[in-house]
mmCIF file with all atom_site columns, C-alpha atoms in Angstrom:
data_model
loop_
_atom_site.group_PDB
_atom_site.id
_atom_site.type_symbol
_atom_site.label_atom_id
_atom_site.label_alt_id
_atom_site.label_comp_id
_atom_site.label_asym_id
_atom_site.label_entity_id
_atom_site.label_seq_id
_atom_site.pdbx_PDB_ins_code
_atom_site.Cartn_x
_atom_site.Cartn_y
_atom_site.Cartn_z
_atom_site.occupancy
_atom_site.B_iso_or_equiv
_atom_site.pdbx_formal_charge
_atom_site.auth_seq_id
_atom_site.auth_comp_id
_atom_site.auth_asym_id
_atom_site.auth_atom_id
_atom_site.pdbx_PDB_model_num
ATOM 1   C CA . ASP A 1 1   ? 135.926 68.385 91.427 1.00 0.00 ? 1   ASP A CA 1
ATOM 2   C CA . ALA A 1 2   ? 135.365 69.965 88.038 1.00 0.00 ? 2   ALA A CA 1
ATOM 3   C CA . ASP A 1 3   ? 134.590 73.686 88.041 1.00 0.00 ? 3   ASP A CA 1
ATOM 4   C CA . VAL A 1 4   ? 131.923 73.409 85.316 1.00 0.00 ? 4   VAL A CA 1
ATOM 5   C CA . THR A 1 5   ? 129.750 70.298 85.264 1.00 0.00 ? 5   THR A CA 1
ATOM 6   C CA . GLN A 1 6   ? 127.073 69.193 82.838 1.00 0.00 ? 6   GLN A CA 1
ATOM 7   C CA . THR A 1 7   ? 124.364 66.591 83.271 1.00 0.00 ? 7   THR A CA 1
ATOM 8   C CA . PRO A 1 8   ? 123.626 64.267 81.671 1.00 0.00 ? 8   PRO A CA 1
ATOM 9   C CA . ARG A 1 9   ? 126.821 63.489 79.769 1.00 0.00 ? 9   ARG A CA 1
ATOM 10  C CA . ASN A 1 10  ? 124.988 61.392 77.212 1.00 0.00 ? 10  ASN A CA 1
ATOM 11  C CA . ARG A 1 11  ? 121.316 61.248 76.316 1.00 0.00 ? 11  ARG A CA 1
ATOM 12  C CA . ILE A 1 12  ? 119.323 59.400 73.683 1.00 0.00 ? 12  ILE A CA 1
ATOM 13  C CA . THR A 1 13  ? 115.747 60.511 73.224 1.00 0.00 ? 13  THR A CA 1
ATOM 14  C CA . LYS A 1 14  ? 112.920 60.373 70.721 1.00 0.00 ? 14  LYS A CA 1
ATOM 15  C CA . THR A 1 15  ? 111.442 63.024 68.475 1.00 0.00 ? 15  THR A CA 1
ATOM 16  C CA . GLY A 1 16  ? 108.897 65.184 70.285 1.00 0.00 ? 16  GLY A CA 1
ATOM 17  C CA . LYS A 1 17  ? 110.240 64.601 73.804 1.00 0.00 ? 17  LYS A CA 1
ATOM 18  C CA . ARG A 1 18  ? 111.108 67.483 76.133 1.00 0.00 ? 18  ARG A CA 1
ATOM 19  C CA . ILE A 1 19  ? 114.730 67.438 77.233 1.00 0.00 ? 19  ILE A CA 1
ATOM 20  C CA . MET A 1 20  ? 116.608 69.486 79.813 1.00 0.00 ? 20  MET A CA 1
ATOM 21  C CA . LEU A 1 21  ? 120.368 69.791 79.956 1.00 0.00 ? 21  LEU A CA 1
ATOM 22  C CA . GLU A 1 22  ? 121.843 71.209 83.127 1.00 0.00 ? 22  GLU A CA 1
ATOM 23  C CA . CYS A 1 23  ? 124.989 73.159 83.822 1.00 0.00 ? 23  CYS A CA 1
ATOM 24  C CA . SER A 1 24  ? 126.474 73.994 87.207 1.00 0.00 ? 24  SER A CA 1
ATOM 25  C CA . GLN A 1 25  ? 129.614 75.925 88.056 1.00 0.00 ? 25  GLN A CA 1
ATOM 26  C CA . THR A 1 26  ? 131.663 76.498 91.190 1.00 0.00 ? 26  THR A CA 1
ATOM 27  C CA . LYS A 1 27  ? 133.835 79.233 89.709 1.00 0.00 ? 27  LYS A CA 1
ATOM 28  C CA . GLY A 1 28  ? 131.640 82.064 90.967 1.00 0.00 ? 28  GLY A CA 1
ATOM 29  C CA . HIS A 1 29  ? 131.325 83.462 87.457 1.00 0.00 ? 29  HIS A CA 1
ATOM 30  C CA . ASP A 1 30  ? 128.491 85.756 86.441 1.00 0.00 ? 30  ASP A CA 1
ATOM 31  C CA . ARG A 1 31  ? 128.467 84.866 82.748 1.00 0.00 ? 31  ARG A CA 1
ATOM 32  C CA . MET A 1 32  ? 127.220 81.555 81.409 1.00 0.00 ? 32  MET A CA 1
ATOM 33  C CA . TYR A 1 33  ? 126.757 80.265 77.859 1.00 0.00 ? 33  TYR A CA 1
ATOM 34  C CA . TRP A 1 34  ? 125.254 77.358 75.945 1.00 0.00 ? 34  TRP A CA 1
ATOM 35  C CA . TYR A 1 35  ? 126.870 76.248 72.679 1.00 0.00 ? 35  TYR A CA 1
ATOM 36  C CA . ARG A 1 36  ? 126.135 73.559 70.183 1.00 0.00 ? 36  ARG A CA 1
ATOM 37  C CA . GLN A 1 37  ? 128.849 71.737 68.199 1.00 0.00 ? 37  GLN A CA 1
ATOM 38  C CA . ASP A 1 38  ? 128.175 69.936 64.939 1.00 0.00 ? 38  ASP A CA 1
ATOM 39  C CA . PRO A 1 39  ? 130.911 68.202 62.942 1.00 0.00 ? 39  PRO A CA 1
ATOM 40  C CA . GLY A 1 40  ? 132.791 70.676 60.743 1.00 0.00 ? 40  GLY A CA 1
ATOM 41  C CA . LEU A 1 41  ? 130.821 73.700 61.981 1.00 0.00 ? 41  LEU A CA 1
ATOM 42  C CA . GLY A 1 42  ? 132.684 74.744 65.083 1.00 0.00 ? 42  GLY A CA 1
ATOM 43  C CA . LEU A 1 43  ? 130.717 75.977 68.089 1.00 0.00 ? 43  LEU A CA 1
ATOM 44  C CA . ARG A 1 44  ? 127.583 78.034 67.683 1.00 0.00 ? 44  ARG A CA 1
ATOM 45  C CA . LEU A 1 45  ? 126.021 80.065 70.478 1.00 0.00 ? 45  LEU A CA 1
ATOM 46  C CA . ILE A 1 46  ? 122.477 79.158 71.536 1.00 0.00 ? 46  ILE A CA 1
ATOM 47  C CA . TYR A 1 47  ? 121.867 81.430 74.560 1.00 0.00 ? 47  TYR A CA 1
ATOM 48  C CA . TYR A 1 48  ? 123.932 83.413 77.008 1.00 0.00 ? 48  TYR A CA 1
ATOM 49  C CA . SER A 1 49  ? 123.421 85.087 80.346 1.00 0.00 ? 49  SER A CA 1
ATOM 50  C CA . PHE A 1 50  ? 125.589 87.831 81.846 1.00 0.00 ? 50  PHE A CA 1
ATOM 51  C CA . ASP A 1 51  ? 123.914 87.636 85.240 1.00 0.00 ? 51  ASP A CA 1
ATOM 52  C CA . VAL A 1 52  ? 120.938 85.970 86.917 1.00 0.00 ? 52  VAL A CA 1
ATOM 53  C CA . LYS A 1 53  ? 118.432 88.493 85.535 1.00 0.00 ? 53  LYS A CA 1
ATOM 54  C CA . ASP A 1 54  ? 119.907 88.600 82.045 1.00 0.00 ? 54  ASP A CA 1
ATOM 55  C CA . ILE A 1 55  ? 119.087 86.161 79.211 1.00 0.00 ? 55  ILE A CA 1
ATOM 56  C CA . ASN A 1 56  ? 120.066 86.732 75.581 1.00 0.00 ? 56  ASN A CA 1
ATOM 57  C CA . LYS A 1 57  ? 119.497 84.800 72.398 1.00 0.00 ? 57  LYS A CA 1
ATOM 58  C CA . GLY A 1 58  ? 122.473 83.628 70.449 1.00 0.00 ? 58  GLY A CA 1
ATOM 59  C CA . GLU A 1 59  ? 122.938 82.704 66.827 1.00 0.00 ? 59  GLU A CA 1
ATOM 60  C CA . ILE A 1 60  ? 120.730 79.592 66.864 1.00 0.00 ? 60  ILE A CA 1
ATOM 61  C CA . SER A 1 61  ? 118.125 79.936 69.647 1.00 0.00 ? 61  SER A CA 1
ATOM 62  C CA . ASP A 1 62  ? 115.084 78.618 67.722 1.00 0.00 ? 62  ASP A CA 1
ATOM 63  C CA . GLY A 1 63  ? 113.775 75.413 69.278 1.00 0.00 ? 63  GLY A CA 1
ATOM 64  C CA . TYR A 1 64  ? 115.610 76.033 72.578 1.00 0.00 ? 64  TYR A CA 1
ATOM 65  C CA . SER A 1 65  ? 114.875 77.824 75.839 1.00 0.00 ? 65  SER A CA 1
ATOM 66  C CA . VAL A 1 66  ? 116.966 78.490 78.937 1.00 0.00 ? 66  VAL A CA 1
ATOM 67  C CA . SER A 1 67  ? 116.584 79.175 82.627 1.00 0.00 ? 67  SER A CA 1
ATOM 68  C CA . ARG A 1 68  ? 119.125 80.838 84.911 1.00 0.00 ? 68  ARG A CA 1
ATOM 69  C CA . GLN A 1 69  ? 118.044 79.512 88.275 1.00 0.00 ? 69  GLN A CA 1
ATOM 70  C CA . ALA A 1 70  ? 120.972 80.963 90.209 1.00 0.00 ? 70  ALA A CA 1
ATOM 71  C CA . GLN A 1 71  ? 124.416 82.381 89.569 1.00 0.00 ? 71  GLN A CA 1
ATOM 72  C CA . ALA A 1 72  ? 125.754 78.839 89.511 1.00 0.00 ? 72  ALA A CA 1
ATOM 73  C CA . LYS A 1 73  ? 123.076 77.139 87.387 1.00 0.00 ? 73  LYS A CA 1
ATOM 74  C CA . PHE A 1 74  ? 122.035 77.556 83.754 1.00 0.00 ? 74  PHE A CA 1
ATOM 75  C CA . SER A 1 75  ? 119.706 75.010 82.122 1.00 0.00 ? 75  SER A CA 1
ATOM 76  C CA . LEU A 1 76  ? 118.957 74.453 78.443 1.00 0.00 ? 76  LEU A CA 1
ATOM 77  C CA . SER A 1 77  ? 115.642 72.943 77.352 1.00 0.00 ? 77  SER A CA 1
ATOM 78  C CA . LEU A 1 78  ? 114.509 71.460 74.090 1.00 0.00 ? 78  LEU A CA 1
ATOM 79  C CA . GLU A 1 79  ? 110.727 71.724 74.251 1.00 0.00 ? 79  GLU A CA 1
ATOM 80  C CA . SER A 1 80  ? 110.084 69.208 71.484 1.00 0.00 ? 80  SER A CA 1
ATOM 81  C CA . ALA A 1 81  ? 113.273 67.534 70.330 1.00 0.00 ? 81  ALA A CA 1
ATOM 82  C CA . ILE A 1 82  ? 113.862 66.893 66.629 1.00 0.00 ? 82  ILE A CA 1
ATOM 83  C CA . PRO A 1 83  ? 116.596 64.802 64.943 1.00 0.00 ? 83  PRO A CA 1
ATOM 84  C CA . ASN A 1 84  ? 118.556 67.813 63.645 1.00 0.00 ? 84  ASN A CA 1
ATOM 85  C CA . GLN A 1 85  ? 119.142 68.827 67.272 1.00 0.00 ? 85  GLN A CA 1
ATOM 86  C CA . THR A 1 86  ? 121.423 65.822 67.571 1.00 0.00 ? 86  THR A CA 1
ATOM 87  C CA . ALA A 1 87  ? 124.751 67.390 68.542 1.00 0.00 ? 87  ALA A CA 1
ATOM 88  C CA . LEU A 1 88  ? 127.337 67.916 71.261 1.00 0.00 ? 88  LEU A CA 1
ATOM 89  C CA . TYR A 1 89  ? 126.233 70.636 73.689 1.00 0.00 ? 89  TYR A CA 1
ATOM 90  C CA . PHE A 1 90  ? 128.650 72.676 75.791 1.00 0.00 ? 90  PHE A CA 1
ATOM 91  C CA . CYS A 1 91  ? 128.150 75.008 78.701 1.00 0.00 ? 91  CYS A CA 1
ATOM 92  C CA . ALA A 1 92  ? 130.766 77.661 79.419 1.00 0.00 ? 92  ALA A CA 1
ATOM 93  C CA . THR A 1 93  ? 131.395 80.375 81.994 1.00 0.00 ? 93  THR A CA 1
ATOM 94  C CA . SER A 1 94  ? 133.426 83.558 82.204 1.00 0.00 ? 94  SER A CA 1
ATOM 95  C CA . ASP A 1 95  ? 133.750 86.610 84.398 1.00 0.00 ? 95  ASP A CA 1
ATOM 96  C CA . PRO A 1 96  ? 135.896 89.538 83.287 1.00 0.00 ? 96  PRO A CA 1
ATOM 97  C CA . GLY A 1 97  ? 135.090 91.311 86.525 1.00 0.00 ? 97  GLY A CA 1
ATOM 98  C CA . LEU A 1 98  ? 136.916 88.635 88.499 1.00 0.00 ? 98  LEU A CA 1
ATOM 99  C CA . ALA A 1 99  ? 139.823 88.438 86.084 1.00 0.00 ? 99  ALA A CA 1
ATOM 100 C CA . GLY A 1 100 ? 140.901 92.018 85.607 1.00 0.00 ? 100 GLY A CA 1
ATOM 101 C CA . GLY A 1 101 ? 138.858 92.473 82.464 1.00 0.00 ? 101 GLY A CA 1
ATOM 102 C CA . VAL A 1 102 ? 140.009 89.222 80.838 1.00 0.00 ? 102 VAL A CA 1
ATOM 103 C CA . ASP A 1 103 ? 136.923 87.393 79.584 1.00 0.00 ? 103 ASP A CA 1
ATOM 104 C CA . THR A 1 104 ? 138.410 83.891 79.328 1.00 0.00 ? 104 THR A CA 1
ATOM 105 C CA . GLN A 1 105 ? 135.806 81.183 78.802 1.00 0.00 ? 105 GLN A CA 1
ATOM 106 C CA . TYR A 1 106 ? 135.875 77.862 80.655 1.00 0.00 ? 106 TYR A CA 1
ATOM 107 C CA . PHE A 1 107 ? 133.971 74.912 79.253 1.00 0.00 ? 107 PHE A CA 1
ATOM 108 C CA . GLY A 1 108 ? 132.143 71.999 80.772 1.00 0.00 ? 108 GLY A CA 1
ATOM 109 C CA . PRO A 1 109 ? 132.769 68.449 79.510 1.00 0.00 ? 109 PRO A CA 1
ATOM 110 C CA . GLY A 1 110 ? 129.831 68.486 77.096 1.00 0.00 ? 110 GLY A CA 1
ATOM 111 C CA . THR A 1 111 ? 126.582 66.555 76.686 1.00 0.00 ? 111 THR A CA 1
ATOM 112 C CA . ARG A 1 112 ? 126.159 64.280 73.691 1.00 0.00 ? 112 ARG A CA 1
ATOM 113 C CA . LEU A 1 113 ? 122.500 64.360 72.681 1.00 0.00 ? 113 LEU A CA 1
ATOM 114 C CA . THR A 1 114 ? 120.980 62.005 70.122 1.00 0.00 ? 114 THR A CA 1
ATOM 115 C CA . VAL A 1 115 ? 117.408 62.529 68.946 1.00 0.00 ? 115 VAL A CA 1
ATOM 116 C CA . LEU A 1 116 ? 115.934 59.537 67.142 1.00 0.00 ? 116 LEU A CA 1
ATOM 117 C CA . GLY B 2 1   ? 128.111 89.635 61.963 1.00 0.00 ? 1   GLY B CA 1
ATOM 118 C CA . ILE B 2 2   ? 131.796 89.122 62.354 1.00 0.00 ? 2   ILE B CA 1
ATOM 119 C CA . GLN B 2 3   ? 133.344 86.338 60.264 1.00 0.00 ? 3   GLN B CA 1
ATOM 120 C CA . VAL B 2 4   ? 136.150 84.079 61.489 1.00 0.00 ? 4   VAL B CA 1
ATOM 121 C CA . GLU B 2 5   ? 138.168 81.949 59.106 1.00 0.00 ? 5   GLU B CA 1
ATOM 122 C CA . GLN B 2 6   ? 140.753 79.410 60.193 1.00 0.00 ? 6   GLN B CA 1
ATOM 123 C CA . SER B 2 7   ? 143.373 77.750 58.061 1.00 0.00 ? 7   SER B CA 1
ATOM 124 C CA . PRO B 2 8   ? 144.324 75.136 57.237 1.00 0.00 ? 8   PRO B CA 1
ATOM 125 C CA . PRO B 2 9   ? 141.203 73.080 57.968 1.00 0.00 ? 9   PRO B CA 1
ATOM 126 C CA . ASP B 2 10  ? 143.268 69.935 58.436 1.00 0.00 ? 10  ASP B CA 1
ATOM 127 C CA . LEU B 2 11  ? 146.930 69.365 59.210 1.00 0.00 ? 11  LEU B CA 1
ATOM 128 C CA . ILE B 2 12  ? 148.941 66.191 59.631 1.00 0.00 ? 12  ILE B CA 1
ATOM 129 C CA . LEU B 2 13  ? 152.369 66.417 61.238 1.00 0.00 ? 13  LEU B CA 1
ATOM 130 C CA . GLN B 2 14  ? 155.156 64.086 62.160 1.00 0.00 ? 14  GLN B CA 1
ATOM 131 C CA . GLU B 2 15  ? 156.020 64.190 65.829 1.00 0.00 ? 15  GLU B CA 1
ATOM 132 C CA . GLY B 2 16  ? 158.657 66.849 66.457 1.00 0.00 ? 16  GLY B CA 1
ATOM 133 C CA . ALA B 2 17  ? 157.597 69.114 63.598 1.00 0.00 ? 17  ALA B CA 1
ATOM 134 C CA . ASN B 2 18  ? 156.527 72.733 63.986 1.00 0.00 ? 18  ASN B CA 1
ATOM 135 C CA . SER B 2 19  ? 153.286 74.242 62.729 1.00 0.00 ? 19  SER B CA 1
ATOM 136 C CA . THR B 2 20  ? 151.473 77.543 62.344 1.00 0.00 ? 20  THR B CA 1
ATOM 137 C CA . LEU B 2 21  ? 147.696 77.875 62.493 1.00 0.00 ? 21  LEU B CA 1
ATOM 138 C CA . ARG B 2 22  ? 146.023 81.030 61.249 1.00 0.00 ? 22  ARG B CA 1
ATOM 139 C CA . CYS B 2 23  ? 142.851 82.876 62.236 1.00 0.00 ? 23  CYS B CA 1
ATOM 140 C CA . ASN B 2 24  ? 141.512 85.745 60.126 1.00 0.00 ? 24  ASN B CA 1
ATOM 141 C CA . PHE B 2 25  ? 138.621 87.895 61.281 1.00 0.00 ? 25  PHE B CA 1
ATOM 142 C CA . SER B 2 26  ? 136.512 90.433 59.455 1.00 0.00 ? 26  SER B CA 1
ATOM 143 C CA . ASP B 2 27  ? 136.177 93.263 61.971 1.00 0.00 ? 27  ASP B CA 1
ATOM 144 C CA . SER B 2 28  ? 138.012 94.874 64.838 1.00 0.00 ? 28  SER B CA 1
ATOM 145 C CA . VAL B 2 29  ? 137.938 92.852 68.055 1.00 0.00 ? 29  VAL B CA 1
ATOM 146 C CA . ASN B 2 30  ? 139.002 93.304 71.627 1.00 0.00 ? 30  ASN B CA 1
ATOM 147 C CA . ASN B 2 31  ? 138.563 89.685 72.652 1.00 0.00 ? 31  ASN B CA 1
ATOM 148 C CA . LEU B 2 32  ? 140.375 86.803 70.935 1.00 0.00 ? 32  LEU B CA 1
ATOM 149 C CA . GLN B 2 33  ? 140.889 83.363 72.405 1.00 0.00 ? 33  GLN B CA 1
ATOM 150 C CA . TRP B 2 34  ? 142.462 80.124 71.219 1.00 0.00 ? 34  TRP B CA 1
ATOM 151 C CA . PHE B 2 35  ? 141.087 76.776 72.399 1.00 0.00 ? 35  PHE B CA 1
ATOM 152 C CA . HIS B 2 36  ? 142.182 73.181 72.035 1.00 0.00 ? 36  HIS B CA 1
ATOM 153 C CA . GLN B 2 37  ? 139.593 70.409 71.854 1.00 0.00 ? 37  GLN B CA 1
ATOM 154 C CA . ASN B 2 38  ? 141.229 67.080 72.650 1.00 0.00 ? 38  ASN B CA 1
ATOM 155 C CA . PRO B 2 39  ? 140.157 63.808 71.031 1.00 0.00 ? 39  PRO B CA 1
ATOM 156 C CA . TRP B 2 40  ? 137.828 63.165 73.999 1.00 0.00 ? 40  TRP B CA 1
ATOM 157 C CA . GLY B 2 41  ? 135.950 66.403 73.353 1.00 0.00 ? 41  GLY B CA 1
ATOM 158 C CA . GLN B 2 42  ? 137.224 68.540 76.216 1.00 0.00 ? 42  GLN B CA 1
ATOM 159 C CA . LEU B 2 43  ? 137.737 72.223 75.345 1.00 0.00 ? 43  LEU B CA 1
ATOM 160 C CA . ILE B 2 44  ? 140.656 73.956 77.012 1.00 0.00 ? 44  ILE B CA 1
ATOM 161 C CA . ASN B 2 45  ? 141.489 77.626 76.782 1.00 0.00 ? 45  ASN B CA 1
ATOM 162 C CA . LEU B 2 46  ? 145.027 78.125 75.492 1.00 0.00 ? 46  LEU B CA 1
ATOM 163 C CA . PHE B 2 47  ? 145.360 81.890 75.171 1.00 0.00 ? 47  PHE B CA 1
ATOM 164 C CA . TYR B 2 48  ? 143.437 85.080 75.697 1.00 0.00 ? 48  TYR B CA 1
ATOM 165 C CA . ILE B 2 49  ? 145.211 87.300 73.191 1.00 0.00 ? 49  ILE B CA 1
ATOM 166 C CA . PRO B 2 50  ? 143.345 90.256 71.660 1.00 0.00 ? 50  PRO B CA 1
ATOM 167 C CA . SER B 2 51  ? 146.721 91.744 70.724 1.00 0.00 ? 51  SER B CA 1
ATOM 168 C CA . GLY B 2 52  ? 150.427 91.102 71.106 1.00 0.00 ? 52  GLY B CA 1
ATOM 169 C CA . THR B 2 53  ? 152.313 87.877 71.709 1.00 0.00 ? 53  THR B CA 1
ATOM 170 C CA . LYS B 2 54  ? 152.155 85.271 74.451 1.00 0.00 ? 54  LYS B CA 1
ATOM 171 C CA . GLN B 2 55  ? 153.994 82.036 75.047 1.00 0.00 ? 55  GLN B CA 1
ATOM 172 C CA . ASN B 2 56  ? 153.167 79.001 77.126 1.00 0.00 ? 56  ASN B CA 1
ATOM 173 C CA . GLY B 2 57  ? 155.707 76.213 76.840 1.00 0.00 ? 57  GLY B CA 1
ATOM 174 C CA . ARG B 2 58  ? 155.797 74.902 73.267 1.00 0.00 ? 58  ARG B CA 1
ATOM 175 C CA . LEU B 2 59  ? 152.820 77.008 72.258 1.00 0.00 ? 59  LEU B CA 1
ATOM 176 C CA . SER B 2 60  ? 152.809 80.666 71.418 1.00 0.00 ? 60  SER B CA 1
ATOM 177 C CA . ALA B 2 61  ? 150.310 83.031 69.849 1.00 0.00 ? 61  ALA B CA 1
ATOM 178 C CA . THR B 2 62  ? 150.497 86.378 68.128 1.00 0.00 ? 62  THR B CA 1
ATOM 179 C CA . THR B 2 63  ? 147.610 88.661 67.261 1.00 0.00 ? 63  THR B CA 1
ATOM 180 C CA . VAL B 2 64  ? 148.006 91.599 64.884 1.00 0.00 ? 64  VAL B CA 1
ATOM 181 C CA . ALA B 2 65  ? 144.753 93.354 65.574 1.00 0.00 ? 65  ALA B CA 1
ATOM 182 C CA . THR B 2 66  ? 145.276 96.114 63.009 1.00 0.00 ? 66  THR B CA 1
ATOM 183 C CA . GLU B 2 67  ? 145.606 93.494 60.264 1.00 0.00 ? 67  GLU B CA 1
ATOM 184 C CA . ARG B 2 68  ? 142.858 91.279 61.681 1.00 0.00 ? 68  ARG B CA 1
ATOM 185 C CA . TYR B 2 69  ? 144.661 88.007 62.124 1.00 0.00 ? 69  TYR B CA 1
ATOM 186 C CA . SER B 2 70  ? 146.102 85.786 64.799 1.00 0.00 ? 70  SER B CA 1
ATOM 187 C CA . LEU B 2 71  ? 148.632 82.967 64.590 1.00 0.00 ? 71  LEU B CA 1
ATOM 188 C CA . LEU B 2 72  ? 149.083 79.975 66.865 1.00 0.00 ? 72  LEU B CA 1
ATOM 189 C CA . TYR B 2 73  ? 152.508 78.350 66.791 1.00 0.00 ? 73  TYR B CA 1
ATOM 190 C CA . ILE B 2 74  ? 153.115 74.809 67.960 1.00 0.00 ? 74  ILE B CA 1
ATOM 191 C CA . SER B 2 75  ? 156.757 73.786 68.217 1.00 0.00 ? 75  SER B CA 1
ATOM 192 C CA . SER B 2 76  ? 158.163 70.283 68.576 1.00 0.00 ? 76  SER B CA 1
ATOM 193 C CA . SER B 2 77  ? 154.715 68.795 68.246 1.00 0.00 ? 77  SER B CA 1
ATOM 194 C CA . GLN B 2 78  ? 153.702 65.768 70.299 1.00 0.00 ? 78  GLN B CA 1
ATOM 195 C CA . THR B 2 79  ? 150.919 63.250 69.784 1.00 0.00 ? 79  THR B CA 1
ATOM 196 C CA . THR B 2 80  ? 149.096 64.837 72.707 1.00 0.00 ? 80  THR B CA 1
ATOM 197 C CA . ASP B 2 81  ? 148.774 68.026 70.641 1.00 0.00 ? 81  ASP B CA 1
ATOM 198 C CA . SER B 2 82  ? 146.304 66.254 68.367 1.00 0.00 ? 82  SER B CA 1
ATOM 199 C CA . GLY B 2 83  ? 142.767 67.554 68.290 1.00 0.00 ? 83  GLY B CA 1
ATOM 200 C CA . VAL B 2 84  ? 140.945 70.586 66.978 1.00 0.00 ? 84  VAL B CA 1
ATOM 201 C CA . TYR B 2 85  ? 142.150 74.133 67.537 1.00 0.00 ? 85  TYR B CA 1
ATOM 202 C CA . PHE B 2 86  ? 139.541 76.879 67.588 1.00 0.00 ? 86  PHE B CA 1
ATOM 203 C CA . CYS B 2 87  ? 139.929 80.615 67.351 1.00 0.00 ? 87  CYS B CA 1
ATOM 204 C CA . ALA B 2 88  ? 137.093 82.733 68.790 1.00 0.00 ? 88  ALA B CA 1
ATOM 205 C CA . VAL B 2 89  ? 136.655 86.492 68.680 1.00 0.00 ? 89  VAL B CA 1
ATOM 206 C CA . GLY B 2 90  ? 134.422 89.140 70.212 1.00 0.00 ? 90  GLY B CA 1
ATOM 207 C CA . ARG B 2 91  ? 133.969 92.794 69.273 1.00 0.00 ? 91  ARG B CA 1
ATOM 208 C CA . SER B 2 92  ? 133.777 93.998 72.846 1.00 0.00 ? 92  SER B CA 1
ATOM 209 C CA . GLY B 2 93  ? 133.681 92.761 76.392 1.00 0.00 ? 93  GLY B CA 1
ATOM 210 C CA . ASN B 2 94  ? 129.906 92.613 76.261 1.00 0.00 ? 94  ASN B CA 1
ATOM 211 C CA . THR B 2 95  ? 129.444 90.726 73.017 1.00 0.00 ? 95  THR B CA 1
ATOM 212 C CA . PRO B 2 96  ? 129.707 86.939 72.930 1.00 0.00 ? 96  PRO B CA 1
ATOM 213 C CA . LEU B 2 97  ? 132.455 85.076 71.121 1.00 0.00 ? 97  LEU B CA 1
ATOM 214 C CA . VAL B 2 98  ? 132.144 83.932 67.519 1.00 0.00 ? 98  VAL B CA 1
ATOM 215 C CA . PHE B 2 99  ? 134.042 80.720 66.791 1.00 0.00 ? 99  PHE B CA 1
ATOM 216 C CA . GLY B 2 100 ? 135.845 79.690 63.664 1.00 0.00 ? 100 GLY B CA 1
ATOM 217 C CA . LYS B 2 101 ? 135.336 76.194 62.265 1.00 0.00 ? 101 LYS B CA 1
ATOM 218 C CA . GLY B 2 102 ? 138.653 75.022 63.623 1.00 0.00 ? 102 GLY B CA 1
ATOM 219 C CA . THR B 2 103 ? 141.856 73.381 62.423 1.00 0.00 ? 103 THR B CA 1
ATOM 220 C CA . ARG B 2 104 ? 142.034 69.633 62.963 1.00 0.00 ? 104 ARG B CA 1
ATOM 221 C CA . LEU B 2 105 ? 145.604 68.636 63.840 1.00 0.00 ? 105 LEU B CA 1
ATOM 222 C CA . SER B 2 106 ? 146.838 65.065 63.782 1.00 0.00 ? 106 SER B CA 1
ATOM 223 C CA . VAL B 2 107 ? 150.340 64.407 65.096 1.00 0.00 ? 107 VAL B CA 1
ATOM 224 C CA . ILE B 2 108 ? 151.683 60.993 64.204 1.00 0.00 ? 108 ILE B CA 1
ATOM 225 C CA . ALA B 2 109 ? 154.561 59.208 65.905 1.00 0.00 ? 109 ALA B CA 1
#
């Protein structure tokens, strides 16, 4: 089984709808991240969480919210989806405390979201 | 914030050729990682290399932190090396990574 899973893998929705993307991990990592990838722009950070009680905004948090329900689960919500939120969304985890200070990030398979 | 520039943006190689990808960054870092995104979108961590040199098979990476750049070497390239290579940096262990825009590599048989 994959260590970092994302659901759904693909989603088509309409403008104005509320959407939730979910991320689960079995790696036991404290740190979790949500990124967005647009063609030619690399990955941009939306939100990150260093533990269950910690939530931080990233570079492009407007229009998004997150919930860290447990160490293993980190959900991203689009309260009212708009077409320019069409993108590939990635969840990632890391834990330098488990890896001798090495903060390597591990990515989920991604969710392709299309907002019509 | 910290800026990350990768070059070249695109690279086409014949199978068996060698290549060097570059990552320049604008400030001191203590976290630098290289990732490969395959044609199916999966992102795989290649190296955690805030300084020094590491090798893993046909791939190696060198980071010269004092001069604010890192290099990823791919030797004897194969078609399976195709995809996008990203460099990402962080100032400290408690600041998130900033990604470059990537180098798109196409290896043709």
